[in-house]
Short mmCIF file of C-alpha atoms and ligand atoms in Angstrom, two decimals:
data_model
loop_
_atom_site.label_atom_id
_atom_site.label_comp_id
_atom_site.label_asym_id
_atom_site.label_seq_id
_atom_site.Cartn_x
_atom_site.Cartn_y
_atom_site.Cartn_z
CA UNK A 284 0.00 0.00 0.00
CA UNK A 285 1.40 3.43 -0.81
CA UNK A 286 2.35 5.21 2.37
CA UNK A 287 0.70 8.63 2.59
CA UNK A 288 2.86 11.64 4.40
CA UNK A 289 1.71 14.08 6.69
CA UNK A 290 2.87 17.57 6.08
CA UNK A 291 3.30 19.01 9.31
CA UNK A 292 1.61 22.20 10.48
CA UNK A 293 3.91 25.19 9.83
CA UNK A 294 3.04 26.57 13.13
CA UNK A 295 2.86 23.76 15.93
CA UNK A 296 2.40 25.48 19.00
CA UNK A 297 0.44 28.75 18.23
CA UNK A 298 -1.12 30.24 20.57
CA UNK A 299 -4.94 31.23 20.22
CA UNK A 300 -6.07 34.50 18.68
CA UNK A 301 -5.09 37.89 20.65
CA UNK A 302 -4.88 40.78 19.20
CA UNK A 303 -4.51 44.48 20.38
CA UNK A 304 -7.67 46.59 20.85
CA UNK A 305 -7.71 49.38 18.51
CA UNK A 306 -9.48 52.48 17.66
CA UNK A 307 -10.23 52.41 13.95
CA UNK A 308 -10.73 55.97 12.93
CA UNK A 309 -9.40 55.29 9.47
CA UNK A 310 -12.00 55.12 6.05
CA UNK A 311 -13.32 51.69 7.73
CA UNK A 312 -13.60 49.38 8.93
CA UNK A 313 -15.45 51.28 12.43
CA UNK A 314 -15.43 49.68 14.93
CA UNK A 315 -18.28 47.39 15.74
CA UNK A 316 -20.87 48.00 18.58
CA UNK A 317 -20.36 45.46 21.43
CA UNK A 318 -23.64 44.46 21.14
CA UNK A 319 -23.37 43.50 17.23
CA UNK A 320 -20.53 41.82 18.72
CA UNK A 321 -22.43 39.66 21.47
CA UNK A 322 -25.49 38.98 18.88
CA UNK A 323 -22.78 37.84 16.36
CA UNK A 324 -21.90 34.82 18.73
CA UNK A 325 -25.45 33.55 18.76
CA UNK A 326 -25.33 29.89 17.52
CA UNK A 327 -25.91 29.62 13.46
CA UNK A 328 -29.07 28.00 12.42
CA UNK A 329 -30.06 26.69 9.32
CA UNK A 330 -30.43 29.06 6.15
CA UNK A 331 -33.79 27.69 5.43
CA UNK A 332 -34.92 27.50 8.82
CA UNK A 333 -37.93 29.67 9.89
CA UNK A 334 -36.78 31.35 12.77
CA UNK A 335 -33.33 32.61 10.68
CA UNK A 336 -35.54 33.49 7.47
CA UNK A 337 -37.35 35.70 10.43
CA UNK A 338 -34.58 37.59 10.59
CA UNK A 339 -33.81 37.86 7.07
CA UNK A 340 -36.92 40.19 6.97
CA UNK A 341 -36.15 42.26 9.69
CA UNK A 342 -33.11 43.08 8.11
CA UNK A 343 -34.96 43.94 4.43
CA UNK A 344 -37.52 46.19 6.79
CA UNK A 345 -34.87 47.60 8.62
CA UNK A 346 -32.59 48.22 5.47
CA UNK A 347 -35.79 50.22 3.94
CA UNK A 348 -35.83 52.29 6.58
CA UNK A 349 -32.06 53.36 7.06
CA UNK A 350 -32.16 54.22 3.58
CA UNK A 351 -35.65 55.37 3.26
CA UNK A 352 -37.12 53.39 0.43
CA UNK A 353 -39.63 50.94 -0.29
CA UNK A 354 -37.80 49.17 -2.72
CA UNK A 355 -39.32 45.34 -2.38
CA UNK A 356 -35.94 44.01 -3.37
CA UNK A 357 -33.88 45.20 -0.57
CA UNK A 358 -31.31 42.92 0.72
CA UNK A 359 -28.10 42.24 2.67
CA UNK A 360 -25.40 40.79 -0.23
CA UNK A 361 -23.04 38.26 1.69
CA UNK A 362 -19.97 39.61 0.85
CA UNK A 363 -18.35 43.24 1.39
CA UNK A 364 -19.41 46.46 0.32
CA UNK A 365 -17.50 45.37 -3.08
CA UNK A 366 -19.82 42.70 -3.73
CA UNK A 367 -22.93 45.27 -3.29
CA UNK A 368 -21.66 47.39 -5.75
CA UNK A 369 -20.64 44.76 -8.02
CA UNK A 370 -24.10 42.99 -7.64
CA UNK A 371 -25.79 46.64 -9.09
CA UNK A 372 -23.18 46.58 -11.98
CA UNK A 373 -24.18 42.64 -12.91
CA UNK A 374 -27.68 43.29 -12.58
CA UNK A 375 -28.31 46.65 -14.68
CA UNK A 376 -25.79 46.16 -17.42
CA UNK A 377 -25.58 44.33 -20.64
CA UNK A 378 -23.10 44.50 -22.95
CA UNK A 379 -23.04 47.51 -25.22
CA UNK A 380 -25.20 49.67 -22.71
CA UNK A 381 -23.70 53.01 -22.21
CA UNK A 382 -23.02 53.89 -19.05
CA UNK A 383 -21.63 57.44 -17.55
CA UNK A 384 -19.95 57.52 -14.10
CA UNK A 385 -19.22 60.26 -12.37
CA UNK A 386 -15.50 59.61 -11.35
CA UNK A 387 -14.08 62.46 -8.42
CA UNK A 388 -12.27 60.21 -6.39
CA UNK A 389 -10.67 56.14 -6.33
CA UNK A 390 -14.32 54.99 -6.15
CA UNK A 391 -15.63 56.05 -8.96
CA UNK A 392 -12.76 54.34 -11.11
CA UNK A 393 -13.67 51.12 -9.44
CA UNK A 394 -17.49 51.52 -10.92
CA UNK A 395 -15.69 52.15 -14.01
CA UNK A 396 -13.46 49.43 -13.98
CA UNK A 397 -16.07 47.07 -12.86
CA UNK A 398 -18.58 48.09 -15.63
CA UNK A 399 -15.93 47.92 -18.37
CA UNK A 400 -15.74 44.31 -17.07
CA UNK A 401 -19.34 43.49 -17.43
CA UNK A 402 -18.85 45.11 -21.46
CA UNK A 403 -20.30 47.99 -20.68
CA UNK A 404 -19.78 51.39 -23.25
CA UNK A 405 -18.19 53.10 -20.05
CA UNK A 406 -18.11 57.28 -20.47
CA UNK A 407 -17.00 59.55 -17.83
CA UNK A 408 -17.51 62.96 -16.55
CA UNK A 409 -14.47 63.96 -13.86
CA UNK A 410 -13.60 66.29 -11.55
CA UNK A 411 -10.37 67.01 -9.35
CA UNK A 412 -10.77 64.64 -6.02
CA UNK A 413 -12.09 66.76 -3.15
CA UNK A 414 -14.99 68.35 -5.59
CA UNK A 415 -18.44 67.20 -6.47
CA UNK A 416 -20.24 67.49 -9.93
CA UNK A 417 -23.24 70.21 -10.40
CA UNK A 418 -26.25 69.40 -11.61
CA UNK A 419 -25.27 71.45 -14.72
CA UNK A 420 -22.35 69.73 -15.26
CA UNK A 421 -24.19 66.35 -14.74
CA UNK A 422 -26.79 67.68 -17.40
CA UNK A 423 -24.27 68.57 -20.06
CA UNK A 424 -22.77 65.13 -20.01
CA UNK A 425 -26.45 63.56 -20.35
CA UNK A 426 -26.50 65.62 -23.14
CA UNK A 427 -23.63 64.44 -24.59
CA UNK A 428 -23.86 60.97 -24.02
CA UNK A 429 -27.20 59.71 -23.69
CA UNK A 430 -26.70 56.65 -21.26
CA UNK A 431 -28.59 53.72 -19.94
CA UNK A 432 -27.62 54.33 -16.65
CA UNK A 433 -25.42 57.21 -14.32
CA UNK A 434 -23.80 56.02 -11.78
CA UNK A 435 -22.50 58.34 -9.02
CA UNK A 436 -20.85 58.15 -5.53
CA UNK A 437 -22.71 59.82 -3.35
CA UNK A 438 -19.92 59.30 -0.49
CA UNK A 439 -16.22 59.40 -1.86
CA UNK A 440 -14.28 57.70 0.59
CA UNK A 441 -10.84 58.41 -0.92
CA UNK A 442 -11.62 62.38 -0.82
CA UNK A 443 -14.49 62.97 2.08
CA UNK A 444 -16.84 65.13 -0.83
CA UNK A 445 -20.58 64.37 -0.73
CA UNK A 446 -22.24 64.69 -4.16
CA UNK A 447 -25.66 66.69 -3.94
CA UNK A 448 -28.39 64.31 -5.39
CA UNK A 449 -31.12 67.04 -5.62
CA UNK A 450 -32.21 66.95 -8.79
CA UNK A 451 -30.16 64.35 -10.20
CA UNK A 452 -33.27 61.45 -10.33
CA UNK A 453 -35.09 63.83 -12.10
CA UNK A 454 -32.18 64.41 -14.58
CA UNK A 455 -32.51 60.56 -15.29
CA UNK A 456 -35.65 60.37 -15.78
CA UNK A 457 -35.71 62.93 -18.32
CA UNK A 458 -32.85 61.05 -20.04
CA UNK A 459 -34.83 57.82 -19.26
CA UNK A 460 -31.79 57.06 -17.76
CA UNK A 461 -31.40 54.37 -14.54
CA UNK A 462 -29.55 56.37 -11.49
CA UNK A 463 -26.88 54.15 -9.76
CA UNK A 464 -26.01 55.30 -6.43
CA UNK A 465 -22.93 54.43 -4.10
CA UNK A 466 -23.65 54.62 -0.83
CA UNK A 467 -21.19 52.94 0.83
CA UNK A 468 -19.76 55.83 3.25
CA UNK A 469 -23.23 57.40 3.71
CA UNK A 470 -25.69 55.04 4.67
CA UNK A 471 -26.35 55.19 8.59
CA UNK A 472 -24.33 58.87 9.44
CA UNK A 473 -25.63 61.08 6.33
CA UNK A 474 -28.75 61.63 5.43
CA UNK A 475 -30.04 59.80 2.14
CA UNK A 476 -33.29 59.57 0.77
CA UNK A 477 -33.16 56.67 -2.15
CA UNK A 478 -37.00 57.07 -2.95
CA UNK A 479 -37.64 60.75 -2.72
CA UNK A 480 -34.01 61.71 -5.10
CA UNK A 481 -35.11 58.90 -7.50
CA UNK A 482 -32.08 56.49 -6.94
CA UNK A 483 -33.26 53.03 -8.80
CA UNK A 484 -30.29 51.29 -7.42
CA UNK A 485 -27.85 51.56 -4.46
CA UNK A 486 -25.23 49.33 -2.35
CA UNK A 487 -23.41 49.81 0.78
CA UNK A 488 -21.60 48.01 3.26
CA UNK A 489 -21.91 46.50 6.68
CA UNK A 490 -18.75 47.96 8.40
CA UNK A 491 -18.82 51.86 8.24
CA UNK A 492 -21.99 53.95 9.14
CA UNK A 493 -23.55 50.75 10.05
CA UNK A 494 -21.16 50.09 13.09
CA UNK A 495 -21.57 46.39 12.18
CA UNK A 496 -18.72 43.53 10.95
CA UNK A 497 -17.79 43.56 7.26
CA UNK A 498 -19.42 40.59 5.51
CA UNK A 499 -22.89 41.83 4.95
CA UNK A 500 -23.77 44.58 2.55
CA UNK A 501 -26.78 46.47 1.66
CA UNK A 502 -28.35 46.03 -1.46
CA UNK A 503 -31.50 47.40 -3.16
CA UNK A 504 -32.80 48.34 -6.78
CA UNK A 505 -36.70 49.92 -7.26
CA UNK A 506 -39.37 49.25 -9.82
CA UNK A 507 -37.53 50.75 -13.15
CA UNK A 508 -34.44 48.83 -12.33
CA UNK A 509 -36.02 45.68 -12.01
CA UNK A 510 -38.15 46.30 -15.65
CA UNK A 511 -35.00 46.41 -17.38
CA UNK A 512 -33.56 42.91 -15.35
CA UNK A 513 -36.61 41.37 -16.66
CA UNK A 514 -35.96 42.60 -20.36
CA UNK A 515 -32.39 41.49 -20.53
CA UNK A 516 -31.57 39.58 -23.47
CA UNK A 517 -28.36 37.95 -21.95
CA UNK A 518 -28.46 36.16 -18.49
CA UNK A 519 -26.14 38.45 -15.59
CA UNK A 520 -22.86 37.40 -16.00
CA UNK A 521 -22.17 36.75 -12.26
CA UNK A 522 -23.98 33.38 -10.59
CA UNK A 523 -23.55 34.45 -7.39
CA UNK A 524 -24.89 37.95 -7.35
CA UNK A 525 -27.97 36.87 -9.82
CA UNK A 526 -30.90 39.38 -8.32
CA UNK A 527 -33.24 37.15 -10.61
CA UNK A 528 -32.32 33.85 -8.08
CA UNK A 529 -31.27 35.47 -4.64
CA UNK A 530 -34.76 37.33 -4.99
CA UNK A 531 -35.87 33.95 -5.04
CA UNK A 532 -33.92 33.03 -1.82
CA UNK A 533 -34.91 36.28 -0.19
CA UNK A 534 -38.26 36.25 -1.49
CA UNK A 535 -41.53 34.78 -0.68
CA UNK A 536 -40.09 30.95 -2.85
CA UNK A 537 -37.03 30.79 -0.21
CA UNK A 538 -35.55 28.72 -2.76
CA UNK A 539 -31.43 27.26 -1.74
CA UNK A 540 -28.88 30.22 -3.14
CA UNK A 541 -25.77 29.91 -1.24
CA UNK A 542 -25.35 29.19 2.55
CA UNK A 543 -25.96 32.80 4.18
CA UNK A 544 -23.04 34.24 6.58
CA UNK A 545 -26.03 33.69 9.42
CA UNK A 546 -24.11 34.79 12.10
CA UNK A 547 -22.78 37.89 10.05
CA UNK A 548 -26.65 38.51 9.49
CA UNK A 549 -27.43 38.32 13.30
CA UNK A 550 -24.45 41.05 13.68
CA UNK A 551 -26.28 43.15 10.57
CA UNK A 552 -29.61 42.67 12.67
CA UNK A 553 -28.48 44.06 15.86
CA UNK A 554 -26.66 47.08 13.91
CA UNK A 555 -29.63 48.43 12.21
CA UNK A 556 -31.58 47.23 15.37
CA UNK A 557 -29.54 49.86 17.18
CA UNK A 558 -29.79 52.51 14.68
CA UNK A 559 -33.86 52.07 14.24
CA UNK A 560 -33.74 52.25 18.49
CA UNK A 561 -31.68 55.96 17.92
CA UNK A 562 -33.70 56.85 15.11
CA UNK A 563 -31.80 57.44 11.74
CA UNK A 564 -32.25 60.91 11.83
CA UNK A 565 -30.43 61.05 15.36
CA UNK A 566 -27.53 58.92 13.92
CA UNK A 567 -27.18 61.64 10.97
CA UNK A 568 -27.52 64.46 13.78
CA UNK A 569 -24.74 62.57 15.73
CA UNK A 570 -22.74 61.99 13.30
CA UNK A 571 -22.97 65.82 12.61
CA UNK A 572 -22.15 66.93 16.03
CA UNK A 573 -19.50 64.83 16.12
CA UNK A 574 -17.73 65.37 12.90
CA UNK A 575 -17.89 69.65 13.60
CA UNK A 576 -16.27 68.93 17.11
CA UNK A 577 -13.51 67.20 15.19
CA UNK A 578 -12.91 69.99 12.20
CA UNK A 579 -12.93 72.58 15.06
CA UNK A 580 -10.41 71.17 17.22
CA UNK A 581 -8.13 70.41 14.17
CA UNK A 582 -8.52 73.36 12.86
CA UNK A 583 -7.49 75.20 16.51
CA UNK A 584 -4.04 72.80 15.66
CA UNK A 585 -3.20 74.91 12.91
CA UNK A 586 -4.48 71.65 10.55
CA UNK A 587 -5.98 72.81 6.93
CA UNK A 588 -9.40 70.13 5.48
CA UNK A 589 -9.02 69.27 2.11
CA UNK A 590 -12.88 69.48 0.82
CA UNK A 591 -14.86 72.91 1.50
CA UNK A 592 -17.24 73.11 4.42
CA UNK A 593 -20.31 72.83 2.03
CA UNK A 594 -19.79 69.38 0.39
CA UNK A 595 -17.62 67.74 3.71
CA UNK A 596 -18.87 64.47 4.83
CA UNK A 597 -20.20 63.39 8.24
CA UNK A 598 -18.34 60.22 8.18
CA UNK A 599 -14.90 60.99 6.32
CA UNK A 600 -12.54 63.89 6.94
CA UNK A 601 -9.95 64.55 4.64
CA UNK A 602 -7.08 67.07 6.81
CA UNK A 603 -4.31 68.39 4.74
CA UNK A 604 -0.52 66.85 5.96
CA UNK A 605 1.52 69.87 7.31
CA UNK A 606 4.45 70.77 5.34
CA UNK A 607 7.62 68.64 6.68
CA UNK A 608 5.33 65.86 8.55
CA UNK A 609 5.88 62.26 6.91
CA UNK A 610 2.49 61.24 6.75
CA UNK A 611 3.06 57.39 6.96
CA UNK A 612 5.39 57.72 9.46
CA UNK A 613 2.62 59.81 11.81
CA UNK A 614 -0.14 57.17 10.90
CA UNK A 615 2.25 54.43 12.08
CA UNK A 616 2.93 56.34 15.23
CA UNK A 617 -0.71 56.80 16.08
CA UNK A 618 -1.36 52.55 15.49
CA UNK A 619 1.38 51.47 17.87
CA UNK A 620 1.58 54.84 20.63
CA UNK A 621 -2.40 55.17 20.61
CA UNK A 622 -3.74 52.12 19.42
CA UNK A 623 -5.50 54.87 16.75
CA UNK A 624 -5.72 53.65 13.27
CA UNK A 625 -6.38 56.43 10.82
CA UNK A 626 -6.36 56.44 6.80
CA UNK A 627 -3.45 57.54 4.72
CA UNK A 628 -4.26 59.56 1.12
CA UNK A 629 -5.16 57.62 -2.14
CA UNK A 630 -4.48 58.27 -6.01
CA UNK A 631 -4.37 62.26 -6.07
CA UNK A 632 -4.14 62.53 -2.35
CA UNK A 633 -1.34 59.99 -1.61
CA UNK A 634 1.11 61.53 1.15
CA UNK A 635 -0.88 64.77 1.23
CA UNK A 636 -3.74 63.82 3.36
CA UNK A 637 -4.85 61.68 6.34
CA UNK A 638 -8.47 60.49 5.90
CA UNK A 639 -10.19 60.29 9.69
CA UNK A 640 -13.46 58.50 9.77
CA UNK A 641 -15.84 59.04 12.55
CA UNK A 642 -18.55 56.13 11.52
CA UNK A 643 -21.30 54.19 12.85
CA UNK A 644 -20.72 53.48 16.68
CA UNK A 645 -17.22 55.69 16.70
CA UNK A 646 -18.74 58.82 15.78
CA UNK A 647 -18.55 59.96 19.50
CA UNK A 648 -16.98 62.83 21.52
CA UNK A 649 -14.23 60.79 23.29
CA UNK A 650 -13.20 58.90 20.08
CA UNK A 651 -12.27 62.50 19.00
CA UNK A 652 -10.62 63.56 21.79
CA UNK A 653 -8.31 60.89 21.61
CA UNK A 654 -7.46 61.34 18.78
CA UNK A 655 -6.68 65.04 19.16
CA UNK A 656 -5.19 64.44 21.85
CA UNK A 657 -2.16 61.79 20.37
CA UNK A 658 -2.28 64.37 17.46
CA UNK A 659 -1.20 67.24 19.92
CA UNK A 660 1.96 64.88 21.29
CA UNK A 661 2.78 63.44 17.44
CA UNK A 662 2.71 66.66 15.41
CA UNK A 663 5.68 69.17 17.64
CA UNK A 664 4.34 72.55 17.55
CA UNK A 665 0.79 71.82 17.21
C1 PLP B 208 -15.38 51.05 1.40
C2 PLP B 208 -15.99 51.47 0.10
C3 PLP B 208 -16.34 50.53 -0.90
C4 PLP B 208 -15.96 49.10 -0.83
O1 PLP B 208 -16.51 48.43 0.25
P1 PLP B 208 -15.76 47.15 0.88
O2 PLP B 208 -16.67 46.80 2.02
O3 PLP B 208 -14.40 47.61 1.30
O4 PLP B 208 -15.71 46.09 -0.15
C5 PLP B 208 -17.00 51.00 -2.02
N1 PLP B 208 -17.30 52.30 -2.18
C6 PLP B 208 -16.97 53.22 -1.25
C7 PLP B 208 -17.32 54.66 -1.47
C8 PLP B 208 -16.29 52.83 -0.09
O5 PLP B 208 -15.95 53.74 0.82
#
């Protein structure tokens, strides 16, 4: 008989999981509420089993709510924010459609990566990262290119703008157009209205304004977005993210998709448990309050923002690196001194900003006190 041979562990004698407690004020992930934390250790049941599809519905009421829509379809995507947006891109595109994106930041070139992927006739309308596009400019490039769908981030992570949307849903339907909306860094700390500025489809994720675990991600399309599923002529190119058979799964059929992340779901539960409890339009006041306590005592340092006053996000600050600071070597400073984790600069921004995030269950005083207060030691002078 052949002899088989063991290949022996690499690490024999490691010890179980420990890792230091940190404060993540970076662009996410947020820390998670301890009570997410405590329902996401609930034993898993079943997929199919009634008590668990019970709580697949609270979360589709609940995500309604947060994002004020009554979008039937409105689900949690198992997979990162990534997967949400991907999962609108799949589901609203067929090859040859054109599609415009709004690209201001490293966001938007995902979108437009993503949708050149699916064959998409990708067109772009830009602007320098930090600024958001006016609903003139957003008109002029419907003029000029006529698309199936506009897709826009509403949030821009990589820059901390917020792109109006008034207006913009009316734009589309003018253009008969399908609005696409991004709502990753939004959703739970800035206010957002899917239904009333005409979004037809929208993702987010589980781990910023949601104050939840990453794994779970928001996902929802309205009446007009579904009409044009249902008219494809080519099946959506991605299995997994199929709205036509996880509406089946989520739907009244309950028909086998994939195994759900149940306890992930449990942890999405309890977040937008918490957040209907507050009230969402507390969380976006919060998130407010806290957010102008932070510009105001960086600003008192002597510290420059990036984006102006009128189009700053809640959730994301962008502050300008003094001249002479190494910006890594600050951020590194601030993990292992502080235990604070905060967000270096992407694309345009790289080395010239630090992106501080004040999401979901962080966005509170003493999380900015601490911060300002390591600041104060790192940065000599300030
Ligand atoms: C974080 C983020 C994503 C991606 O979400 P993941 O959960 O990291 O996959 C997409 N869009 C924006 C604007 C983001 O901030």
């Amino acid at each position: 008989m052949q002899t088989l041979s063991i290949i022996p562990p690499q690490f024999p004698n490691l010890a179980p999981l420990s890792l230091p407690e940190r404060l993540l004020l970076g662009p996410g992930p947020s820390n998670a509420n301890p009570a997410v934390l405590e329902a996401m250790k609930t034993p898993p049941l079943g997929h199919l089993d009634p008590a668990f599809l019970g709580v697949m519905d609270e979360i589709q009421a609940l995500l309604r709510y947060v994002w004020q829509t009554q979008n039937p379809l409105t689900i949690a995507v198992s997979g990162t924010g990534t997967a949400a947006m991907e999962a609108t891109i799949a589901n609203s595109i067929e090859p040859g459609d054109k599609v415009l994106i709004g690209v201001a930041g490293y966001f938007g070139n995902r979108l437009v990566d993503m949708a050149g992927r699916y064959g998409a006739d990708v067109q772009t309308i830009t602007k320098p990262w930090g600024q958001v596009f006016s609903l003139a400019e957003l008109r002029a490039a419907m003029e000029t290119h006529r698309p199936r769908i506009l897709a826009l981030v509403h949030a821009e992570t990589s820059t901390g703008a917020c792109q109006p949307m008034a207006g913009v849903g009316d734009l589309c339907r003018e253009f008969d157009c399908l609005l696409l909306l991004d709502t990753v860094t939004s959703l739970g700390g800035a206010p957002v209205f899917l239904d009333e500025w005409g979004v037809d489809l929208a993702y987010s994720c589980s781990q910023k304004g949601l104050g939840c675990s990453p794994g779970a991600s928001p996902f929802t399309m309205g009446d007009r977005a579904m009409e044009k599923l249902h008219q494809r002529n080519t099946k959506v190119a991605n299995w997994y993210l199929d709205m036509n058979l996880l509406g089946k799964y989520w739907g009244s059929e309950r028909v086998y998709h994939h195994t759900a992340p149940v306890n992930l779901y449990y942890a999405l539960r309890e977040a937008l448990r918490l957040l209907a409890e507050e009230g969402i339009e507390n969380s976006w006041r919060r998130h407010q309050q806290n957010v102008e306590y932070l510009w105001a005592g960086l600003e008192d340092m002597g510290l420059q923002l990036h984006v102006d006053r009128e189009f700053r996000l809640p959730t994301l600050t962008t502050v300008k690196v003094p001249d002479g600071a190494d910006s890594k070597a600050i951020a590194r400073r601030l993990l292992d001194e502080f235990n604070i984790e905060i967000g270096g600069g992407l694309g345009e921004l790289a080395g010239k900003v630090w992106r501080v995030g004040l999401m979901g269950f962080n966005s509170r005083k003493e999380s900015v006190d601490r911060l300002l207060e390591a600041l104060r030691q790192l940065l000599p002078g300030k």
